[in-house]
Each structure stands twice: as C-alpha cells, then as structure tokens.
XYZ file of N, CA and C in Angstrom:
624
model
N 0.847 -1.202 0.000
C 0.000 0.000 0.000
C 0.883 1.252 0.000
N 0.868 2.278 -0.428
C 0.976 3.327 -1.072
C 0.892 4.271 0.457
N 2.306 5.324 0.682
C 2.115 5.673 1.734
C 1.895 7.220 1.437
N 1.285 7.987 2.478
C 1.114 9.184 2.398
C 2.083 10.268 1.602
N 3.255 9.811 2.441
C 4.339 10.494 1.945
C 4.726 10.277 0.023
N 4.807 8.928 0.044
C 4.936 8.227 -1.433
C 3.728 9.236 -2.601
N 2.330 9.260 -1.920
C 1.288 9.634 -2.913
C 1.368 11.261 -2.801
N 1.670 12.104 -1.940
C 1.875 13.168 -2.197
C 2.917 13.337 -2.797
N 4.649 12.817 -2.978
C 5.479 13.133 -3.642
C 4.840 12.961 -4.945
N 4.002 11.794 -5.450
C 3.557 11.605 -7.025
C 2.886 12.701 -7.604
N 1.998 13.051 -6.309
C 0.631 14.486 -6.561
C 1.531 15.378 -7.014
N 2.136 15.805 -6.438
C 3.038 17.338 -5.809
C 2.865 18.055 -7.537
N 3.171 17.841 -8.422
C 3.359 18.625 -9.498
C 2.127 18.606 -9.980
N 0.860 18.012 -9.793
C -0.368 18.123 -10.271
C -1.337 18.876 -9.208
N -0.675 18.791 -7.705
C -1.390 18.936 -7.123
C -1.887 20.714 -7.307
N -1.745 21.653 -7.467
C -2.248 22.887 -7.735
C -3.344 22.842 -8.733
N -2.999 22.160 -9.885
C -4.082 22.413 -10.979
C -4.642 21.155 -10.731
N -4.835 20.320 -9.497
C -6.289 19.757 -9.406
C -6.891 19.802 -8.382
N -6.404 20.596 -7.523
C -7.095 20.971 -6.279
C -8.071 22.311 -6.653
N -7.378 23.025 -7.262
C -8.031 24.207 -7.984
C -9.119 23.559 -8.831
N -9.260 22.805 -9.358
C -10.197 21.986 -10.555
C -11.742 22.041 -9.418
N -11.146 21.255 -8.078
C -12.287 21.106 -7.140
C -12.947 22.160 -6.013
N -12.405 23.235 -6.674
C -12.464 24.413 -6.125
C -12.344 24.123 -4.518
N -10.841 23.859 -4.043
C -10.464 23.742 -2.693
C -10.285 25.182 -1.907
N -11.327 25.627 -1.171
C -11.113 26.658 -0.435
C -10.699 26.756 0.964
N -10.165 25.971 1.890
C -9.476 26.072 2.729
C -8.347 26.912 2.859
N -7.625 27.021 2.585
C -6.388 27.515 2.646
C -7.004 29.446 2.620
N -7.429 29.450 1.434
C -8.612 30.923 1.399
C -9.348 31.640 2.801
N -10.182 30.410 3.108
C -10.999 30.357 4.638
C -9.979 30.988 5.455
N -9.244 30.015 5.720
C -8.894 30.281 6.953
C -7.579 31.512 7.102
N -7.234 31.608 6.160
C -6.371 32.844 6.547
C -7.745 34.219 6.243
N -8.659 34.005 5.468
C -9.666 35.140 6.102
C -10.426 35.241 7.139
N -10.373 34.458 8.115
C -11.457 33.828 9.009
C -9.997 34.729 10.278
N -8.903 34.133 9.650
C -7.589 34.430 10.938
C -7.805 36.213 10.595
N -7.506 36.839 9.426
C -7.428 38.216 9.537
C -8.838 38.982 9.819
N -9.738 38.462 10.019
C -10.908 38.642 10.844
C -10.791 39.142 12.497
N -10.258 37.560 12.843
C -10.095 37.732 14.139
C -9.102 38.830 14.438
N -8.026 38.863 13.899
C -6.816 39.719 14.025
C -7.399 41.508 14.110
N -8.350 41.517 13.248
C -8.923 43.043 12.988
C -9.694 43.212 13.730
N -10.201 42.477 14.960
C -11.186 42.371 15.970
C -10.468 42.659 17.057
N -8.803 42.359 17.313
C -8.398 42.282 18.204
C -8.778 41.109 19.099
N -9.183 39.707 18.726
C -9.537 39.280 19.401
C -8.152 37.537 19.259
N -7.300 38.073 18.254
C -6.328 37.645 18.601
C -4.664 38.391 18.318
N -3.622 37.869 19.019
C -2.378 39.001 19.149
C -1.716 38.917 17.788
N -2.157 38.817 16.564
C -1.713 38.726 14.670
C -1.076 39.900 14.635
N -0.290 40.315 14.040
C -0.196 41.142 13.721
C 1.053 40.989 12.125
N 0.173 40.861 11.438
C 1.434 40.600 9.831
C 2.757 41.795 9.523
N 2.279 42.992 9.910
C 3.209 43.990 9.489
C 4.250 44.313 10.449
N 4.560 43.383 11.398
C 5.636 43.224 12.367
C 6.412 42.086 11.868
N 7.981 42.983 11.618
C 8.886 41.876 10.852
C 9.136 40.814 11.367
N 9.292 40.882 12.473
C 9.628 39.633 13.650
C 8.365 38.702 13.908
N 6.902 38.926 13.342
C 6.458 38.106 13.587
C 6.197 36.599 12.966
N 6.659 35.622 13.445
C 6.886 33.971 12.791
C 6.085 33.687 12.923
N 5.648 32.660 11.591
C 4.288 31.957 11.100
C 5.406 30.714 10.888
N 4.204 29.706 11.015
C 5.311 28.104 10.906
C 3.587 27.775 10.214
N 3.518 27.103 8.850
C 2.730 26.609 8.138
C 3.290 25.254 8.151
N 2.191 24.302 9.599
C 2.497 22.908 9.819
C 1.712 22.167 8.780
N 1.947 21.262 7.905
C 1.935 20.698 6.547
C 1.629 21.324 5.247
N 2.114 22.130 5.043
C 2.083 23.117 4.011
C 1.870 23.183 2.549
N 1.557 21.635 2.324
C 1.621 21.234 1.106
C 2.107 21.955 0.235
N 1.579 22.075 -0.993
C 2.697 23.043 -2.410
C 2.565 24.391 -1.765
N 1.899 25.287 -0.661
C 2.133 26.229 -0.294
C 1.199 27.612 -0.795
N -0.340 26.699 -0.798
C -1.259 27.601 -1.038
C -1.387 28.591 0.245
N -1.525 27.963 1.768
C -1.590 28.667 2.689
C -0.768 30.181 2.611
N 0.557 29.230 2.492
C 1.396 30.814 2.873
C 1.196 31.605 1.609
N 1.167 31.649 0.696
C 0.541 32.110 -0.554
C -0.348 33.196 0.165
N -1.429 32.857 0.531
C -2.624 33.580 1.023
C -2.371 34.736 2.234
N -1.464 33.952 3.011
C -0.641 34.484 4.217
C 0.271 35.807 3.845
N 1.103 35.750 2.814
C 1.551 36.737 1.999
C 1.026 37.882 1.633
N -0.122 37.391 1.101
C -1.099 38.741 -0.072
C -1.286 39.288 1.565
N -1.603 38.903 2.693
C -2.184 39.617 3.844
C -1.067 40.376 4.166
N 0.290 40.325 3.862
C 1.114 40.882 4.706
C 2.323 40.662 5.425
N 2.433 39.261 5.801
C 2.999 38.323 7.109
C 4.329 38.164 6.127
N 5.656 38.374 6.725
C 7.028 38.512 5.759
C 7.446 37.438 6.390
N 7.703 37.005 7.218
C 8.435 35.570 8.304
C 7.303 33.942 8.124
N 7.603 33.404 7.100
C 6.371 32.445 7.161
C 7.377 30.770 6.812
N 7.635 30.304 7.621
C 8.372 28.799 7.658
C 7.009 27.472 7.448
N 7.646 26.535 6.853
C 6.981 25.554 6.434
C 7.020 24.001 6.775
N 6.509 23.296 7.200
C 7.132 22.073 7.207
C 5.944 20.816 6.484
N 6.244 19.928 5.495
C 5.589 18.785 5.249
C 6.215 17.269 5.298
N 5.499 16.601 5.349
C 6.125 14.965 5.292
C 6.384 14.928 3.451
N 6.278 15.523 2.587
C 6.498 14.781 1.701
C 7.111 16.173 0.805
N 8.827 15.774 0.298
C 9.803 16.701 0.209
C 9.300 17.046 -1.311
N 8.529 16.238 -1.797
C 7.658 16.657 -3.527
C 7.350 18.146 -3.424
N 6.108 17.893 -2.483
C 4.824 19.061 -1.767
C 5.962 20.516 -1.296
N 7.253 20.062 -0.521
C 8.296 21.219 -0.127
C 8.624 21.948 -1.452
N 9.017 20.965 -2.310
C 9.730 21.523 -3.525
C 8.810 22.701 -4.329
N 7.325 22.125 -4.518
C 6.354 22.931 -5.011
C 6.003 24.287 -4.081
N 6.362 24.197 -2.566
C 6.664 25.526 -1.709
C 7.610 26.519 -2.075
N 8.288 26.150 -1.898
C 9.558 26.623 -2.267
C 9.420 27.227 -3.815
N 8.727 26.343 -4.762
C 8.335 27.720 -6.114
C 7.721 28.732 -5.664
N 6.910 28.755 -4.568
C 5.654 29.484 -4.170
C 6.676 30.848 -3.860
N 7.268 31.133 -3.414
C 8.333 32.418 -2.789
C 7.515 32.229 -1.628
N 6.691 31.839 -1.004
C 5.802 32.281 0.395
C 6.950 32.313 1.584
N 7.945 31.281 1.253
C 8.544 30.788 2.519
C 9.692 31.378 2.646
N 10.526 31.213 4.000
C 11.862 32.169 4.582
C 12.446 30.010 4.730
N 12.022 29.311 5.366
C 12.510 28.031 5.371
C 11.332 27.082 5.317
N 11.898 26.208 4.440
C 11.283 24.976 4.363
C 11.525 23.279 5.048
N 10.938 22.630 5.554
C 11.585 21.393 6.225
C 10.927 20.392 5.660
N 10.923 18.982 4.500
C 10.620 18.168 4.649
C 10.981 16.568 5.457
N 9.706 15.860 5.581
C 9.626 14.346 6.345
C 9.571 14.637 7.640
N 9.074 15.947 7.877
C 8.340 16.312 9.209
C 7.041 15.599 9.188
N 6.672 14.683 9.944
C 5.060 13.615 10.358
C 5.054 14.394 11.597
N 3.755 15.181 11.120
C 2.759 15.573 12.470
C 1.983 14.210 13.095
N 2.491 13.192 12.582
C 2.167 12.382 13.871
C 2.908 11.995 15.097
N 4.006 12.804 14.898
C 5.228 12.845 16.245
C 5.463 14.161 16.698
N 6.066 13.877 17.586
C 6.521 15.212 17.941
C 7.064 16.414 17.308
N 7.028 17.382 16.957
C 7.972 18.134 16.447
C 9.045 18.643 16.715
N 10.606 18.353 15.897
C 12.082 18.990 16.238
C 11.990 19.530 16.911
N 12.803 19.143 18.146
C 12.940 20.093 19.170
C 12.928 21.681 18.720
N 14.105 22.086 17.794
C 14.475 23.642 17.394
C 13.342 24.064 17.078
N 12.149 23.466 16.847
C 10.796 23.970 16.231
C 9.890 24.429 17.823
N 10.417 24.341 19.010
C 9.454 24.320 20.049
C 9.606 25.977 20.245
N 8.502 26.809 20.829
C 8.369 27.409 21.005
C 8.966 28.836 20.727
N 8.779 28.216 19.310
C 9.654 29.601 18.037
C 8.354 30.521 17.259
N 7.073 30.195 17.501
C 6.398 30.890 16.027
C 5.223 31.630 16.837
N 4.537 32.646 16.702
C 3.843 33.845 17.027
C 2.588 33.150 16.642
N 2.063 32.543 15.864
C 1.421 31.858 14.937
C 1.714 30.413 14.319
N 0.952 29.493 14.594
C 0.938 28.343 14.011
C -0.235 28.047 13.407
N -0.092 27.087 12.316
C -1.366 27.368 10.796
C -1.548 25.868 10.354
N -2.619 25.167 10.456
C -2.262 23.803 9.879
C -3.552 23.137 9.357
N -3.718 23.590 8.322
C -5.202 23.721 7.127
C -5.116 22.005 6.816
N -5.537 21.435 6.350
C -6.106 20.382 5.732
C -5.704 18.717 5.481
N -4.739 18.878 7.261
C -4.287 17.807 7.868
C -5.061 17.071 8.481
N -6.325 17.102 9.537
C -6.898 17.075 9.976
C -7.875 16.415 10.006
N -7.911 15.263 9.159
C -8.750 14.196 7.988
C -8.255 13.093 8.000
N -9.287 12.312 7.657
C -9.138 10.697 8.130
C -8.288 10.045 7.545
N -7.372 9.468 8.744
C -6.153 9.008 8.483
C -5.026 9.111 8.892
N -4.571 10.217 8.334
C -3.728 11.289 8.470
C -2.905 11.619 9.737
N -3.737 11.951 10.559
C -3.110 12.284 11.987
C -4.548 12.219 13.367
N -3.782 12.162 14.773
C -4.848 11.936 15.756
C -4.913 13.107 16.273
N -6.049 13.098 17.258
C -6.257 14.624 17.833
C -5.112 15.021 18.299
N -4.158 13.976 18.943
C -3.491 14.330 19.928
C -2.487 15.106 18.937
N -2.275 14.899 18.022
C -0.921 16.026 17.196
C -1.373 17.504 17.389
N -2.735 17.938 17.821
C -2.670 19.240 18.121
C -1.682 19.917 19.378
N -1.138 18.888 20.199
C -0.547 19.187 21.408
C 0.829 19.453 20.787
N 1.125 18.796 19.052
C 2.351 19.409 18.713
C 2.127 20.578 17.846
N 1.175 20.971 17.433
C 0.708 22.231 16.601
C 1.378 23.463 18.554
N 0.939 23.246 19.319
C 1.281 23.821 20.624
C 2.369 23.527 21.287
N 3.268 22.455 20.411
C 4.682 22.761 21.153
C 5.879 23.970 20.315
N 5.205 24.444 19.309
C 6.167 24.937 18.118
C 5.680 26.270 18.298
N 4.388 26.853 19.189
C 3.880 28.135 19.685
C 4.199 28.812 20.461
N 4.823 29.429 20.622
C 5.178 30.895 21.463
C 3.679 30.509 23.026
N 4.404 30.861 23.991
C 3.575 31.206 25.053
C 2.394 32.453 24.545
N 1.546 32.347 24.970
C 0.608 33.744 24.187
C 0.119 33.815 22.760
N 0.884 32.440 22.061
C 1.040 32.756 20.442
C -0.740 31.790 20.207
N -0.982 32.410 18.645
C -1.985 31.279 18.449
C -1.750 30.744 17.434
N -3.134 29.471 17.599
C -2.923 28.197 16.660
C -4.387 28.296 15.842
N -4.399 28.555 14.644
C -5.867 27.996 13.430
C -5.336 26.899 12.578
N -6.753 26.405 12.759
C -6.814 24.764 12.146
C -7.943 24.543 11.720
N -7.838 24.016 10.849
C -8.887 22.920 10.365
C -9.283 21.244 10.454
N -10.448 21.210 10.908
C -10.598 19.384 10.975
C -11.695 19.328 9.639
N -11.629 18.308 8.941
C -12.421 17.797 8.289
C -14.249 17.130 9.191
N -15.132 17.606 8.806
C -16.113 17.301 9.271
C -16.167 15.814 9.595
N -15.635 14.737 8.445
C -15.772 13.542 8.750
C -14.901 13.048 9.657
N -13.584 13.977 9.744
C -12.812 13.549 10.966
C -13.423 13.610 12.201
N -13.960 15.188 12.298
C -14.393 15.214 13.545
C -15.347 14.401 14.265
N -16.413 14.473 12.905
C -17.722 12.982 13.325
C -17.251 11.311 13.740
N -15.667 11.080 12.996
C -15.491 9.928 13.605
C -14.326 9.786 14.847
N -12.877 11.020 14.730
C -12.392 11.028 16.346
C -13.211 11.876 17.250
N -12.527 11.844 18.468
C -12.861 12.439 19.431
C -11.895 13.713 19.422
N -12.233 14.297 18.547
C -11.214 15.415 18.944
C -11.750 16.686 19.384
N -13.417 16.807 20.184
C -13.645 17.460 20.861
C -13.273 17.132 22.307
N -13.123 15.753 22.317
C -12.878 15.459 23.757
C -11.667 16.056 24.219
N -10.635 15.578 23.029
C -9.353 15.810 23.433
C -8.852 17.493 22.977
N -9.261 18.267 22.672
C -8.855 19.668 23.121
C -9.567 20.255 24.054
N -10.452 20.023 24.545
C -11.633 19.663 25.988
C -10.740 19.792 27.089
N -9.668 18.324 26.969
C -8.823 17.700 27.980
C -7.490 18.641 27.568
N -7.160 19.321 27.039
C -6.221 20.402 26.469
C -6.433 21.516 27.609
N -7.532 22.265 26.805
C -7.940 23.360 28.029
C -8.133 22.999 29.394
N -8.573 21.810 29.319
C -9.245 21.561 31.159
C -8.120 21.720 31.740
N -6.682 21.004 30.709
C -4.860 21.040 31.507
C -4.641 22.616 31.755
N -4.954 23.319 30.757
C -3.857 24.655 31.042
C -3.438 24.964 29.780
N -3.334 23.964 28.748
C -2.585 23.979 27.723
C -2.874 24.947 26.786
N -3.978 24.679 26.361
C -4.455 26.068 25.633
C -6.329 26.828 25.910
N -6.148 27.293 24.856
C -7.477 28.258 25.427
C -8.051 28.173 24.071
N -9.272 27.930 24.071
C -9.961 27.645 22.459
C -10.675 29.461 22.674
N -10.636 30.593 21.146
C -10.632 31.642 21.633
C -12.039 31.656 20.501
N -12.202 30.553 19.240
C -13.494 30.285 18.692
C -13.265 29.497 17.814
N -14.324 29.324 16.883
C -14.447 28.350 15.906
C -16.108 28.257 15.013
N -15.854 27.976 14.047
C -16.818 27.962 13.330
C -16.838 26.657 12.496
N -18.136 26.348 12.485
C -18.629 24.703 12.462
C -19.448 24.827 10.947
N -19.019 23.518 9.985
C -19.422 23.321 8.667
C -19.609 24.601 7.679
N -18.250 25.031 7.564
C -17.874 25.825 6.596
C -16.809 25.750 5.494
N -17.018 26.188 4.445
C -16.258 25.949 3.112
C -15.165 25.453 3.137
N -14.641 24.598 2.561
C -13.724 23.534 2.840
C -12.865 23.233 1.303
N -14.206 22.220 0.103
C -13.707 21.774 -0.703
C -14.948 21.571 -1.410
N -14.531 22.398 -2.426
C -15.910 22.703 -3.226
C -17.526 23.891 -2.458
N -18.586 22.744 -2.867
C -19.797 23.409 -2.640
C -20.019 22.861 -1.298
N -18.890 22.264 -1.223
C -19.604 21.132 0.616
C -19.055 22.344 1.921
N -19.824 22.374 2.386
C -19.305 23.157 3.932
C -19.151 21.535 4.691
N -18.029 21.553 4.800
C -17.273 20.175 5.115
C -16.300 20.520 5.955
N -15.964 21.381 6.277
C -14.922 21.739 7.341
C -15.688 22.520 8.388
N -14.444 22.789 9.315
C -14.139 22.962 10.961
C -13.344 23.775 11.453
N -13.261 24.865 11.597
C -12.045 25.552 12.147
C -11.867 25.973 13.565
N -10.716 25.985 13.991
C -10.790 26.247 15.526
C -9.429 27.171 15.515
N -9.728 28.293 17.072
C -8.217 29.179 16.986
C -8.268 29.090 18.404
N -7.138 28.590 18.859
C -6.589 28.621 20.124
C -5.442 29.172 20.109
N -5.506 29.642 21.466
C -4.108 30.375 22.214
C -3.171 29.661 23.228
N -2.045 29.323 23.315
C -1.135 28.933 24.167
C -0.947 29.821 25.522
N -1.745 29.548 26.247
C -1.582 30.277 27.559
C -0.137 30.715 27.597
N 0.129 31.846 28.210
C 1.535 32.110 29.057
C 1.616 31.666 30.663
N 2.567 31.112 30.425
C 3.210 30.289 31.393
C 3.571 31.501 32.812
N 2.694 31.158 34.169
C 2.855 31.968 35.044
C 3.685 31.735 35.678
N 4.419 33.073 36.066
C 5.956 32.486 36.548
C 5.361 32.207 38.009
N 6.426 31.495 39.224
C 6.775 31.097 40.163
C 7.448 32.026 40.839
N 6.466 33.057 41.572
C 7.248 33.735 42.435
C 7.482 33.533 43.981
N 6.883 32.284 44.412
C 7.251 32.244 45.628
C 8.684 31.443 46.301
C-alpha cells in the first residue's frame, strides 16, 4: 500500500491544478477567518511586524502561505512529510525556510518548540492522516501567548474524538480555544470543514 508520503510526492506537481479543478477553499478560509479575528483584536496577529513567525504545519505546495503573503505576514516557515509538496513551496516564494519528512504524527524537532507567534495547519486534519493528539504538537512549536488555526475535516471530527481531546487540552492549562466555526467551506460546494483558533496560555511564573 501506497504511503502518504509516497502519494503526495507523485501528486506534488499536479497537485495545484487539481485541487483548484475542485475548487479547494481552505487555505482561502482560513487565513480570512484568521485576519478577521486579528482586525477584531480578538487575537495578538499582527502581519506587518517583521519579527512576527508563522510556521505553516503541513504546508503542502504552499497555497496557505501564498494567502498568508497577499495579507502581509514577511516571516512564514513551512514544514511537510512529503519533500515533492516542499519543492512545489519553495516555487511558491511564500517561505523564509522549508523542512521536509516532518510527520505531524510525532513530535515536532525540538528547534521547532516554542519559536512561532502563529501556528497554521489547514487540511491535515482528515481521516487518516493524523490523531487529535498532534494538536498538542501544533502547541509545542507556539510561542507562550502565540496562536494556533486549524482545520478538521467534518468527517474527521464525526469519527475522532477530537472534541474530547482539546476539551482535555484546556481543562490542563494547555491552551485556550478563543473560537471556531462549524461546517464551513472547505472543498468545493460542501461546507465540510471545521475551524478552531486557540491560544497557548503564558506560562505563570513562580514567584514564591
């Protein structure tokens, strides 16, 4: 059987002109859904600050940061499992660094912990792919204070538990769900997606 990594390296050079074919709007969504919140103040975004780092966790050919760009955001790093999907980034100009055979089903490189202002991880989130629990690494690569938008696939969500388990996230401390919006544009005419934006609490110091 044919592994993730294997079938996206094959995609990678088709994958733009046939995702576009199925009119895939994710990547669209959610960086307008993020500069929403950002213009609300209701999260700490801010694109026109040079120093601020975006880490686009599976980034495929690099529609996200694409989108991320036209908004503004100059610092935007990438990482995917399949070095095809990097290569097609890397045409994109979106990115400052690229990393492939990063599996968000493990942990993420240490050097990746608590480096990015913003973490972004569109259309991973789908059956198969990865478990709830990799959101706890979307939150190890986040800045204290920093936030995280994501997308789950509706059918993911209907078959894991991955309300339980960012539930059991917040109930820890870990993060703070700040909103989300339920069965919206995804892929095609289907409102098939899920988005959620959480914040990485800051860590209270120990003054006694």
């Amino acid at each position: 059987m044919i592994s993730h990594q294997e079938r996206y390296d094959n995609w990678a050079p088709d994958y733009n002109k046939d995702v576009a074919a199925r009119n895939y709007d994710g990547p669209d969504y959610i960086v307008d859904y993020l500069m929403e919140l950002a213009d609300a103040g209701k999260i700490p975004v801010s694109p026109d600050l040079a120093d601020f780092k975006v880490l686009d966790v599976a980034c495929g050919s690099g529609l996200v940061g694409q989108a991320l760009q036209k908004k503004g955001f100059r610092h935007i790093d990438g990482t995917d499992l399949s070095q095809g999907m990097i290569a097609q980034a890397h045409h994109s100009g979106a990115y400052q660094t690229l990393m492939a055979w990063i599996d968000l089903n493990k942990p993420l490189p240490f050097f990746l912990h608590g480096q990015y202002d913003l973490t972004v991880c569109c259309g991973v989130f789908a059956l198969d792919f990865v478990e709830p629990k990799s959101l706890s690494y979307l939150a190890q690569a986040t800045k204290p204070g920093g936030t995280i938008i994501m997308s789950t696939k509706t059918t993911y969500y209907d078959t894991y538990d991955f309300d339980g388990y960012y539930k059991s996230q917040v109930d820890a401390g870990e993060l703070s769900l700040v909103d989300c919006r339920m069965n919206k544009p995804y892929l095609g005419s289907e409102a098939d997606g899920h988005y959620w934006v959480f914040t990485v609490p800051a860590k209270q110091e120990n003054t006694a």
